[in-house]
Tab-separated table of C-alpha atoms and ligand atoms in Angstrom:
chain	number	residue	atom	x	y	z
A	1	MET	CA	67.714	89.778	141.282
A	2	PHE	CA	64.962	87.107	141.223
A	3	PHE	CA	67.200	84.074	141.335
A	4	SER	CA	70.864	83.460	141.671
A	5	ARG	CA	72.826	81.858	138.850
A	6	GLU	CA	73.536	78.938	141.218
A	7	TRP	CA	69.887	78.291	141.823
A	8	ARG	CA	69.087	78.465	138.208
A	9	PHE	CA	71.657	75.778	137.476
A	10	GLY	CA	70.437	73.109	139.891
A	11	GLY	CA	70.094	74.203	143.503
A	12	PRO	CA	72.491	75.270	146.207
A	13	ASN	CA	73.600	71.801	147.239
A	14	GLY	CA	74.120	70.015	143.947
A	15	ARG	CA	77.866	69.492	143.386
A	16	PHE	CA	77.599	68.437	139.742
A	17	PRO	CA	75.444	71.399	138.723
A	18	ASN	CA	77.950	73.708	140.413
A	19	ALA	CA	80.725	72.177	138.332
A	20	ILE	CA	78.698	72.902	135.226
A	21	LEU	CA	78.078	76.388	136.525
A	22	GLY	CA	81.825	76.940	136.963
A	23	PHE	CA	82.422	75.800	133.434
A	24	VAL	CA	79.695	78.042	132.049
A	25	ILE	CA	80.965	81.089	133.920
A	26	GLY	CA	84.524	80.308	132.855
A	27	TYR	CA	83.421	79.946	129.252
A	28	GLU	CA	81.430	83.181	129.415
A	29	ARG	CA	84.465	84.968	130.842
A	30	PHE	CA	86.675	83.453	128.152
A	31	MET	CA	84.339	84.589	125.405
A	32	SER	CA	83.880	88.080	126.824
A	33	GLN	CA	87.624	88.565	127.265
A	34	PRO	CA	89.117	90.419	124.299
A	35	LEU	CA	91.783	88.751	122.219
A	36	LYS	CA	94.773	90.943	122.929
A	37	ILE	CA	97.075	91.208	119.910
A	38	LEU	CA	100.281	93.213	119.896
A	39	ASN	CA	100.949	94.245	116.281
A	40	ILE	CA	104.470	95.240	115.266
A	41	VAL	CA	105.741	97.658	112.625
A	42	GLY	CA	109.292	98.842	112.154
A	43	ALA	CA	110.171	99.749	108.595
A	44	ARG	CA	108.328	101.298	105.652
A	45	PRO	CA	107.310	98.057	103.892
A	46	ASN	CA	105.560	96.886	107.084
A	47	LEU	CA	103.023	99.700	106.917
A	48	PRO	CA	100.879	98.686	103.905
A	49	LYS	CA	100.809	95.188	105.465
A	50	ILE	CA	99.682	96.221	108.938
A	51	ALA	CA	97.106	98.792	107.733
A	52	PRO	CA	94.416	96.288	106.633
A	53	LEU	CA	95.074	94.058	109.658
A	54	MET	CA	94.622	96.899	112.153
A	55	HIS	CA	91.525	98.018	110.284
A	56	GLU	CA	90.033	94.518	110.355
A	57	MET	CA	90.842	93.971	114.046
A	58	GLN	CA	89.273	97.295	114.958
A	59	ARG	CA	86.065	96.232	113.216
A	60	HIS	CA	85.764	93.258	115.590
A	61	PRO	CA	84.870	94.073	119.196
A	62	GLU	CA	86.448	90.731	120.203
A	63	PHE	CA	89.934	92.191	119.594
A	64	GLU	CA	92.103	94.498	121.608
A	65	ALA	CA	94.590	95.560	118.954
A	66	ILE	CA	97.737	97.241	120.241
A	67	LEU	CA	100.208	98.786	117.780
A	68	VAL	CA	103.923	99.035	118.535
A	69	HIS	CA	106.386	100.870	116.262
A	70	THR	CA	109.972	99.852	116.854
A	71	GLY	CA	111.234	103.073	115.256
A	72	GLN	CA	113.540	101.189	112.850
A	73	HIS	CA	112.387	103.750	110.279
A	74	TYR	CA	111.704	107.183	111.708
A	75	ASP	CA	111.770	109.745	108.861
A	76	GLU	CA	108.467	111.449	108.022
A	77	LYS	CA	108.706	110.116	104.442
A	78	LEU	CA	109.474	106.540	105.474
A	79	SER	CA	106.935	106.309	108.270
A	80	ASP	CA	104.553	109.107	109.393
A	81	ILE	CA	103.169	109.879	105.934
A	82	PHE	CA	102.091	106.228	105.586
A	83	PHE	CA	100.239	106.348	108.911
A	84	ARG	CA	98.366	109.463	107.798
A	85	GLN	CA	97.535	108.346	104.269
A	86	MET	CA	96.480	104.815	105.192
A	87	GLY	CA	94.612	105.771	108.360
A	88	ILE	CA	96.789	103.559	110.555
A	89	PRO	CA	96.155	104.476	114.200
A	90	SER	CA	99.051	106.146	116.030
A	91	PRO	CA	101.212	103.534	117.717
A	92	HIS	CA	100.452	102.932	121.400
A	93	VAL	CA	104.189	102.556	121.942
A	94	ASN	CA	107.216	103.725	119.939
A	95	LEU	CA	110.495	102.081	120.902
A	96	GLU	CA	112.472	104.696	118.921
A	97	VAL	CA	115.396	102.375	118.302
A	98	GLY	CA	116.570	104.228	115.155
A	99	SER	CA	119.323	103.134	112.777
A	100	GLY	CA	122.401	101.080	113.544
A	101	SER	CA	124.309	97.986	112.527
A	102	HIS	CA	122.198	94.846	112.232
A	103	ALA	CA	123.424	93.518	115.569
A	104	SER	CA	122.916	96.743	117.483
A	105	GLN	CA	119.510	97.502	115.922
A	106	THR	CA	118.243	93.962	116.538
A	107	ALA	CA	119.629	93.949	120.083
A	108	GLU	CA	118.083	97.332	120.853
A	109	ILE	CA	114.650	96.128	119.701
A	110	LEU	CA	114.978	92.925	121.775
A	111	LYS	CA	115.882	94.931	124.850
A	112	CYS	CA	113.197	97.599	124.420
A	113	ILE	CA	110.280	95.312	123.521
A	114	GLU	CA	110.620	92.981	126.522
A	115	PRO	CA	109.219	95.405	129.141
A	116	VAL	CA	106.361	96.267	126.768
A	117	LEU	CA	105.458	92.576	126.439
A	118	LEU	CA	105.664	92.085	130.202
A	119	GLU	CA	103.446	95.086	130.833
A	120	ARG	CA	100.846	94.532	128.094
A	121	LYS	CA	100.667	90.713	128.385
A	122	PRO	CA	99.273	90.052	124.904
A	123	ASP	CA	97.705	86.740	123.893
A	124	LEU	CA	99.644	86.943	120.640
A	125	VAL	CA	102.287	89.035	118.904
A	126	LEU	CA	101.727	89.606	115.189
A	127	VAL	CA	104.715	90.407	112.969
A	128	VAL	CA	104.831	91.060	109.234
A	129	GLY	CA	107.500	90.810	106.541
A	130	ASP	CA	111.205	90.218	106.999
A	131	VAL	CA	112.868	93.255	108.545
A	132	ASN	CA	115.029	93.324	111.685
A	133	SER	CA	111.989	94.305	113.772
A	134	THR	CA	110.213	91.116	112.611
A	135	ILE	CA	112.785	88.694	114.014
A	136	ALA	CA	113.746	90.770	117.051
A	137	VAL	CA	110.200	91.057	118.414
A	138	SER	CA	109.364	87.428	117.566
A	139	LEU	CA	112.387	86.244	119.529
A	140	ALA	CA	111.576	88.369	122.568
A	141	ALA	CA	107.959	87.131	122.508
A	142	VAL	CA	108.613	83.394	122.267
A	143	LYS	CA	111.189	83.638	125.061
A	144	LEU	CA	108.388	84.988	127.256
A	145	GLY	CA	106.039	82.186	126.226
A	146	ILE	CA	103.896	84.447	124.024
A	147	GLN	CA	102.558	83.027	120.760
A	148	VAL	CA	103.660	84.652	117.505
A	149	ALA	CA	101.895	84.976	114.153
A	150	HIS	CA	104.035	85.707	111.088
A	151	VAL	CA	102.263	87.308	108.148
A	152	GLU	CA	104.086	86.682	104.847
A	153	ALA	CA	105.752	83.496	106.070
A	154	GLY	CA	107.663	80.939	104.012
A	155	LEU	CA	109.118	83.218	101.304
A	156	ARG	CA	112.668	82.146	100.454
A	157	SER	CA	115.303	83.610	98.123
A	158	PHE	CA	117.761	80.885	99.251
A	159	ASP	CA	120.343	83.670	99.361
A	160	ARG	CA	121.712	83.831	102.874
A	161	SER	CA	123.736	86.944	102.069
A	162	MET	CA	120.425	88.860	102.137
A	163	PRO	CA	119.731	90.104	105.676
A	164	GLU	CA	115.999	89.600	105.064
A	165	GLU	CA	116.486	85.898	104.246
A	166	ILE	CA	118.006	85.293	107.683
A	167	ASN	CA	115.120	87.192	109.278
A	168	ARG	CA	112.559	85.097	107.354
A	169	VAL	CA	114.081	81.710	108.162
A	170	LEU	CA	114.504	82.496	111.856
A	171	THR	CA	111.073	84.068	112.316
A	172	ASP	CA	109.354	81.119	110.630
A	173	ALA	CA	111.287	78.682	112.815
A	174	ILE	CA	109.788	80.118	116.009
A	175	ALA	CA	106.362	81.472	114.991
A	176	ASP	CA	103.182	79.551	115.895
A	177	TYR	CA	100.893	80.755	113.088
A	178	LEU	CA	102.345	81.039	109.584
A	179	PHE	CA	100.245	83.032	107.125
A	180	VAL	CA	101.416	82.583	103.538
A	181	THR	CA	100.847	84.471	100.298
A	182	GLU	CA	101.763	81.787	97.765
A	183	GLU	CA	101.874	77.986	97.415
A	184	ASP	CA	105.709	77.719	97.230
A	185	ALA	CA	105.895	79.126	100.733
A	186	ILE	CA	103.931	76.154	102.091
A	187	GLU	CA	106.460	73.727	100.634
A	188	HIS	CA	109.398	75.664	102.091
A	189	LEU	CA	107.863	75.656	105.551
A	190	LEU	CA	107.053	71.937	105.417
A	191	LYS	CA	110.613	71.152	104.282
A	192	GLU	CA	111.884	73.137	107.262
A	193	GLY	CA	109.804	70.917	109.531
A	194	ARG	CA	106.981	73.318	110.388
A	195	PRO	CA	103.727	71.518	111.169
A	196	ARG	CA	101.073	71.607	108.434
A	197	GLU	CA	98.405	72.731	110.891
A	198	SER	CA	100.328	75.932	111.659
A	199	ILE	CA	100.381	77.035	107.979
A	200	PHE	CA	97.507	79.005	106.439
A	201	MET	CA	97.233	80.159	102.835
A	202	VAL	CA	95.443	83.482	103.191
A	203	GLY	CA	96.522	85.694	100.283
A	204	ASN	CA	98.441	88.937	100.436
A	205	VAL	CA	97.700	91.735	102.912
A	206	MET	CA	99.784	94.225	100.915
A	207	ILE	CA	97.444	93.643	97.989
A	208	ASP	CA	94.513	94.330	100.356
A	209	SER	CA	95.967	97.822	100.734
A	210	LEU	CA	96.512	98.165	97.008
A	211	CYS	CA	92.913	97.173	96.212
A	212	HIS	CA	91.562	99.554	98.818
A	213	PHE	CA	93.723	102.588	98.034
A	214	LEU	CA	94.105	102.390	94.242
A	215	PRO	CA	90.981	104.469	93.445
A	216	ILE	CA	92.186	107.152	95.889
A	217	ALA	CA	95.770	106.989	94.589
A	218	ARG	CA	94.571	107.575	91.026
A	219	GLN	CA	93.366	111.035	92.076
A	220	SER	CA	96.928	112.038	93.062
A	221	GLY	CA	98.372	115.136	91.375
A	222	ILE	CA	101.853	113.598	91.106
A	223	GLY	CA	101.586	113.239	87.312
A	224	ASN	CA	101.155	117.003	86.911
A	225	GLU	CA	103.786	117.773	89.536
A	226	LEU	CA	106.377	115.718	87.659
A	227	GLY	CA	105.341	116.938	84.187
A	228	LEU	CA	104.182	113.468	83.161
A	229	MET	CA	100.837	114.599	81.735
A	230	ASN	CA	99.849	115.550	78.203
A	231	GLY	CA	96.557	117.205	79.057
A	232	ALA	CA	94.517	114.426	80.649
A	233	ALA	CA	96.704	111.654	79.202
A	234	TRP	CA	99.824	110.235	80.776
A	235	LYS	CA	103.106	110.377	78.861
A	236	ARG	CA	105.138	107.180	78.694
A	237	PHE	CA	107.486	106.914	81.689
A	238	GLY	CA	109.255	104.373	83.866
A	239	VAL	CA	109.702	104.054	87.636
A	240	MET	CA	112.809	102.778	89.370
A	241	THR	CA	113.582	101.922	93.002
A	242	LEU	CA	116.868	100.599	94.365
A	243	HIS	CA	117.769	100.057	98.003
A	244	ARG	CA	119.165	96.525	98.480
A	245	PRO	CA	122.605	96.653	100.106
A	246	SER	CA	123.933	94.335	97.339
A	247	ASN	CA	122.981	96.966	94.710
A	248	VAL	CA	123.565	100.263	96.441
A	249	ASP	CA	126.318	99.830	99.013
A	250	SER	CA	129.060	99.780	96.353
A	251	THR	CA	129.712	102.872	94.218
A	252	GLU	CA	130.821	100.698	91.311
A	253	LYS	CA	127.676	98.554	91.328
A	254	LEU	CA	125.320	101.484	91.693
A	255	SER	CA	127.097	103.377	88.862
A	256	GLN	CA	126.732	100.352	86.572
A	257	LEU	CA	123.015	100.077	87.318
A	258	LEU	CA	122.472	103.772	86.722
A	259	GLY	CA	124.448	103.451	83.490
A	260	ALA	CA	121.889	100.892	82.281
A	261	VAL	CA	119.020	103.128	83.322
A	262	ASP	CA	120.618	106.052	81.442
A	263	ALA	CA	120.106	104.092	78.208
A	264	ILE	CA	116.412	103.610	79.027
A	265	ALA	CA	116.066	107.254	80.114
A	266	ALA	CA	117.205	108.331	76.652
A	267	GLU	CA	113.791	107.033	75.456
A	268	MET	CA	111.494	108.135	78.285
A	269	PRO	CA	111.680	109.750	81.731
A	270	VAL	CA	112.457	107.366	84.575
A	271	ILE	CA	111.167	108.510	87.973
A	272	PHE	CA	113.521	107.436	90.753
A	273	PRO	CA	112.352	108.000	94.352
A	274	VAL	CA	115.623	107.668	96.244
A	275	HIS	CA	115.848	105.684	99.489
A	276	PRO	CA	118.136	107.263	102.144
A	277	ARG	CA	120.540	104.337	101.911
A	278	THR	CA	120.869	104.876	98.130
A	279	GLN	CA	121.122	108.650	98.526
A	280	GLN	CA	124.098	108.207	100.849
A	281	ARG	CA	125.959	106.187	98.180
A	282	LEU	CA	124.990	108.535	95.326
A	283	THR	CA	126.376	111.471	97.292
A	284	ALA	CA	129.486	109.718	98.595
A	285	GLY	CA	130.314	108.274	95.158
A	286	GLY	CA	129.450	111.457	93.204
A	287	ILE	CA	127.472	109.226	90.819
A	288	ARG	CA	126.050	111.001	87.755
A	289	HIS	CA	122.982	110.123	85.709
A	290	HIS	CA	121.037	111.012	82.539
A	291	PRO	CA	118.890	114.170	82.953
A	292	GLN	CA	115.752	112.132	82.221
A	293	VAL	CA	116.459	109.964	85.285
A	294	ARG	CA	114.408	112.079	87.673
A	295	LEU	CA	115.602	111.703	91.251
A	296	ILE	CA	112.919	112.601	93.784
A	297	PRO	CA	112.769	112.150	97.573
A	298	PRO	CA	110.856	109.110	98.864
A	299	GLY	CA	107.166	109.992	98.709
A	300	GLY	CA	103.918	108.868	100.246
A	301	TYR	CA	102.090	105.630	99.505
A	302	LEU	CA	99.363	107.208	97.354
A	303	ASP	CA	101.642	109.122	94.965
A	304	PHE	CA	103.869	106.095	94.557
A	305	LEU	CA	100.969	103.728	93.903
A	306	CYS	CA	99.633	106.199	91.324
A	307	LEU	CA	103.013	106.290	89.550
A	308	LEU	CA	103.334	102.489	89.597
A	309	SER	CA	99.857	101.998	88.173
A	310	LYS	CA	100.454	104.414	85.276
A	311	SER	CA	104.022	103.476	84.366
A	312	ALA	CA	105.100	101.642	81.225
A	313	LEU	CA	107.888	99.809	83.016
A	314	VAL	CA	109.157	99.371	86.573
A	315	LEU	CA	112.760	98.565	87.477
A	316	THR	CA	113.267	97.519	91.078
A	317	ASP	CA	115.106	95.445	93.650
A	318	SER	CA	112.255	95.647	96.174
A	319	GLY	CA	110.252	92.571	97.170
A	320	GLY	CA	106.924	94.307	97.647
A	321	ILE	CA	107.042	96.146	94.315
A	322	GLN	CA	107.394	92.846	92.453
A	323	GLU	CA	104.042	91.897	93.988
A	324	GLU	CA	102.383	95.274	93.467
A	325	THR	CA	103.284	95.360	89.754
A	326	THR	CA	101.931	91.818	89.355
A	327	ALA	CA	98.659	92.876	90.965
A	328	LEU	CA	98.517	95.974	88.723
A	329	GLY	CA	99.494	94.103	85.539
A	330	VAL	CA	102.445	96.483	84.995
A	331	PRO	CA	105.709	95.047	83.544
A	332	CYS	CA	108.455	94.751	86.158
A	333	LEU	CA	112.168	94.065	85.721
A	334	THR	CA	113.766	92.878	88.945
A	335	LEU	CA	117.407	93.881	89.199
A	336	ARG	CA	118.473	90.948	91.372
A	337	GLU	CA	119.798	87.441	90.821
A	338	ASN	CA	117.008	85.808	92.831
A	339	THR	CA	113.574	86.473	94.221
A	340	GLU	CA	111.730	85.141	97.263
A	341	ARG	CA	108.464	85.820	95.405
A	342	PRO	CA	108.553	83.331	92.483
A	343	ILE	CA	104.823	83.563	91.875
A	344	THR	CA	105.378	87.064	90.453
A	345	ILE	CA	107.448	85.351	87.751
A	346	SER	CA	105.422	82.165	87.186
A	347	GLN	CA	102.072	83.967	87.173
A	348	GLY	CA	102.748	87.705	87.244
A	349	THR	CA	104.433	90.372	85.155
A	350	ASN	CA	107.858	90.108	86.781
A	351	LEU	CA	111.092	89.235	84.943
A	352	LEU	CA	114.229	88.486	86.920
A	353	VAL	CA	116.924	90.215	84.834
A	354	GLY	CA	119.842	90.354	87.259
A	355	THR	CA	122.274	93.251	87.382
A	356	ASP	CA	124.190	92.958	84.111
A	357	PRO	CA	123.628	96.362	82.407
A	358	ALA	CA	123.425	94.876	78.877
A	359	LYS	CA	120.704	92.422	79.981
A	360	ILE	CA	118.743	95.148	81.752
A	361	VAL	CA	118.764	97.390	78.677
A	362	ALA	CA	117.817	94.504	76.349
A	363	ALA	CA	114.917	93.418	78.610
A	364	ALA	CA	113.675	97.009	78.916
A	365	ARG	CA	113.751	97.502	75.126
A	366	ASP	CA	111.857	94.227	74.593
A	367	THR	CA	109.227	95.267	77.104
A	368	LEU	CA	108.803	98.740	75.651
A	369	SER	CA	108.484	97.335	72.139
A	370	GLY	CA	105.423	95.375	73.251
A	371	LYS	CA	107.011	92.039	74.206
A	372	SER	CA	106.099	92.329	77.875
A	373	LYS	CA	104.760	89.385	79.868
A	374	VAL	CA	101.026	89.075	80.217
A	375	GLY	CA	100.463	88.059	83.807
A	376	ARG	CA	97.523	87.099	85.944
A	377	ILE	CA	96.709	87.852	89.537
A	378	PRO	CA	97.704	85.004	91.884
A	379	PRO	CA	95.028	83.124	93.853
A	380	LEU	CA	93.613	84.939	96.899
A	381	TRP	CA	95.320	88.256	96.069
A	382	ASP	CA	91.822	89.641	96.166
A	383	GLY	CA	91.779	92.302	98.878
A	384	HIS	CA	90.475	89.998	101.635
A	385	ALA	CA	93.623	88.478	103.171
A	386	ALA	CA	93.370	90.455	106.432
A	387	GLN	CA	89.785	89.268	106.863
A	388	ARG	CA	90.917	85.636	106.554
A	389	ILE	CA	93.760	86.130	109.030
A	390	VAL	CA	91.527	87.771	111.601
A	391	GLU	CA	88.948	84.968	111.345
A	392	ILE	CA	91.655	82.333	111.892
A	393	LEU	CA	93.083	84.201	114.890
A	394	LEU	CA	89.623	84.525	116.438
A	395	LYS	CA	89.055	80.786	116.106
A	396	LEU	CA	92.450	79.495	117.187
A	397	VAL	CA	94.289	81.806	119.558
A	398	PRO	CA	93.629	81.010	123.235
A	399	ARG	CA	92.657	84.056	125.309
A	400	GLY	CA	94.066	84.907	128.688
A	401	GLU	CA	95.911	81.582	128.952
A	402	CYS	CA	99.452	82.701	128.402
A	403	ILE	CA	101.367	83.424	131.583
A	404	VAL	CA	103.708	86.029	130.173
A	405	GLY	CA	107.244	85.538	131.392
A	406	VAL	CA	106.925	81.780	131.787
A	407	SER	CA	108.569	79.982	128.928
A	408	ARG	CA	106.390	77.340	127.295
A	409	ASN	CA	108.918	74.667	128.193
A	410	SER	CA	109.429	75.587	131.813
B	501	UD1	C1	115.224	98.154	105.807
B	501	UD1	C2	114.986	96.629	105.823
B	501	UD1	C3	114.725	96.144	104.419
B	501	UD1	C4	113.588	96.906	103.794
B	501	UD1	C5	113.909	98.399	103.856
B	501	UD1	C6	112.820	99.234	103.267
B	501	UD1	C7	116.200	95.226	107.436
B	501	UD1	C8	117.345	94.329	107.609
B	501	UD1	N1	116.179	95.920	106.287
B	501	UD1	O1	116.388	98.393	105.046
B	501	UD1	O2	114.374	94.774	104.464
B	501	UD1	O3	113.402	96.484	102.475
B	501	UD1	O4	114.105	98.762	105.227
B	501	UD1	O5	113.165	100.580	103.313
B	501	UD1	O6	115.371	95.306	108.292
B	501	UD1	N2	117.569	105.907	107.327
B	501	UD1	C9	117.039	107.160	107.227
B	501	UD1	N3	115.782	107.360	107.719
B	501	UD1	C10	115.042	106.363	108.278
B	501	UD1	C11	115.597	105.085	108.346
B	501	UD1	C12	116.862	104.870	107.853
B	501	UD1	O7	117.650	108.087	106.749
B	501	UD1	O8	113.899	106.629	108.707
B	501	UD1	C13	118.929	105.671	106.816
B	501	UD1	C14	119.803	105.044	107.887
B	501	UD1	O9	120.573	105.999	108.482
B	501	UD1	C15	120.620	104.032	107.157
B	501	UD1	C16	119.901	103.801	105.838
B	501	UD1	O10	118.823	104.720	105.774
B	501	UD1	O11	121.877	104.518	106.868
B	501	UD1	C17	119.383	102.401	105.748
B	501	UD1	O12	118.419	102.145	106.769
B	501	UD1	P1	118.270	100.732	107.479
B	501	UD1	O13	117.135	100.767	108.421
B	501	UD1	O14	119.604	100.282	107.982
B	501	UD1	O15	117.948	99.698	106.357
B	501	UD1	P2	117.109	99.818	105.039
B	501	UD1	O16	118.060	99.808	103.909
B	501	UD1	O17	116.100	100.920	105.107
């Protein structure tokens, strides 16, 4: 070496230049240190949200992106197939917590994630959506003084009987970075006292996945498999999904809903991929249905996206599907009394019809006779939300500063 760094910065005896030198070296170290993010998935709807984020982080050498699966969902069809189809890297850690009551599942995740956080010492934990894994990991992280980013923050159904609503409110109350998909969410967060500077309108990561995978999904052979093709043309058909406890945990309620769908199925086939929770009730209650209601096992992301994009009508109680149909411009009837995604109604193709069978049948008939809503795609649902999130994280999250295990108030 021709000259030492010290010499270069002002001579061996100069105290001030050495202070500058220390700063420069510290800054260089800071910049060369990767931003270590621990990304969390637990249940099926988390996967199309994490896929573009992992992809974007892996494109940036500044990130060390770690993926943890809590194992809340564990079936091939609710988890593994999504990893394969969307190219999500295998999780570095799987907590394998499995199913259970809300308390035991949440507690198990809390208990199992803590040693992972202590060992990996991330700069930030990133959670998505509103499932039990979202709140459980956020809580464990903040208690260790680790910052948390919540993607899809601020959505509110104002229905506290929904387990997801509790998860949303609590996660938003403790997260440091709140990434929102729609304007209403900003207002909710401000009303709940969250600081404006922690809220970022970034668009919708699930729609990033939709934009990216739609051309691939359209090549799926599911139309032929299900007999929905007339040569190269698609026949008219509907898609239905139901899995909310309020709709499927009671035999009476589920029978009523299927009764309404029977009337629609008399006019066209309705494809019904059945969630395990719903399957349990269908079996236990011996619930019958019209032969044109076609029950199939839960499938992969690509087949399902293909079906959604080609359907004449979607009936659902899912949150994500309300958004996907809005992005696709496909009419959607939401079989719930409320929605945490009002933009799909004010701007999109979604109609909140509730669970009264007569109203469902009337709304479906209106839609099929050409009176469906013409929607538009909400602002920033453009396929680039993950990019925006990653840029914000790179700018704002401090690296290597968090002393994991020391609460921020101690
Ligand atoms: C969970 C989420 C919900 C999300 C949904 C998507 C919470 C509180 N709920 O609800 O927000 O919309 O996932 O699917 O986090 N089961 C299987 N295989 C699995 C997982 C579960 O057969 O891989 C069975 C379980 O035994 C259980 C039932 O499905 O009886 C329901 O699973 P659970 O994880 O309790 O809740 P979900 O209804 O899936």
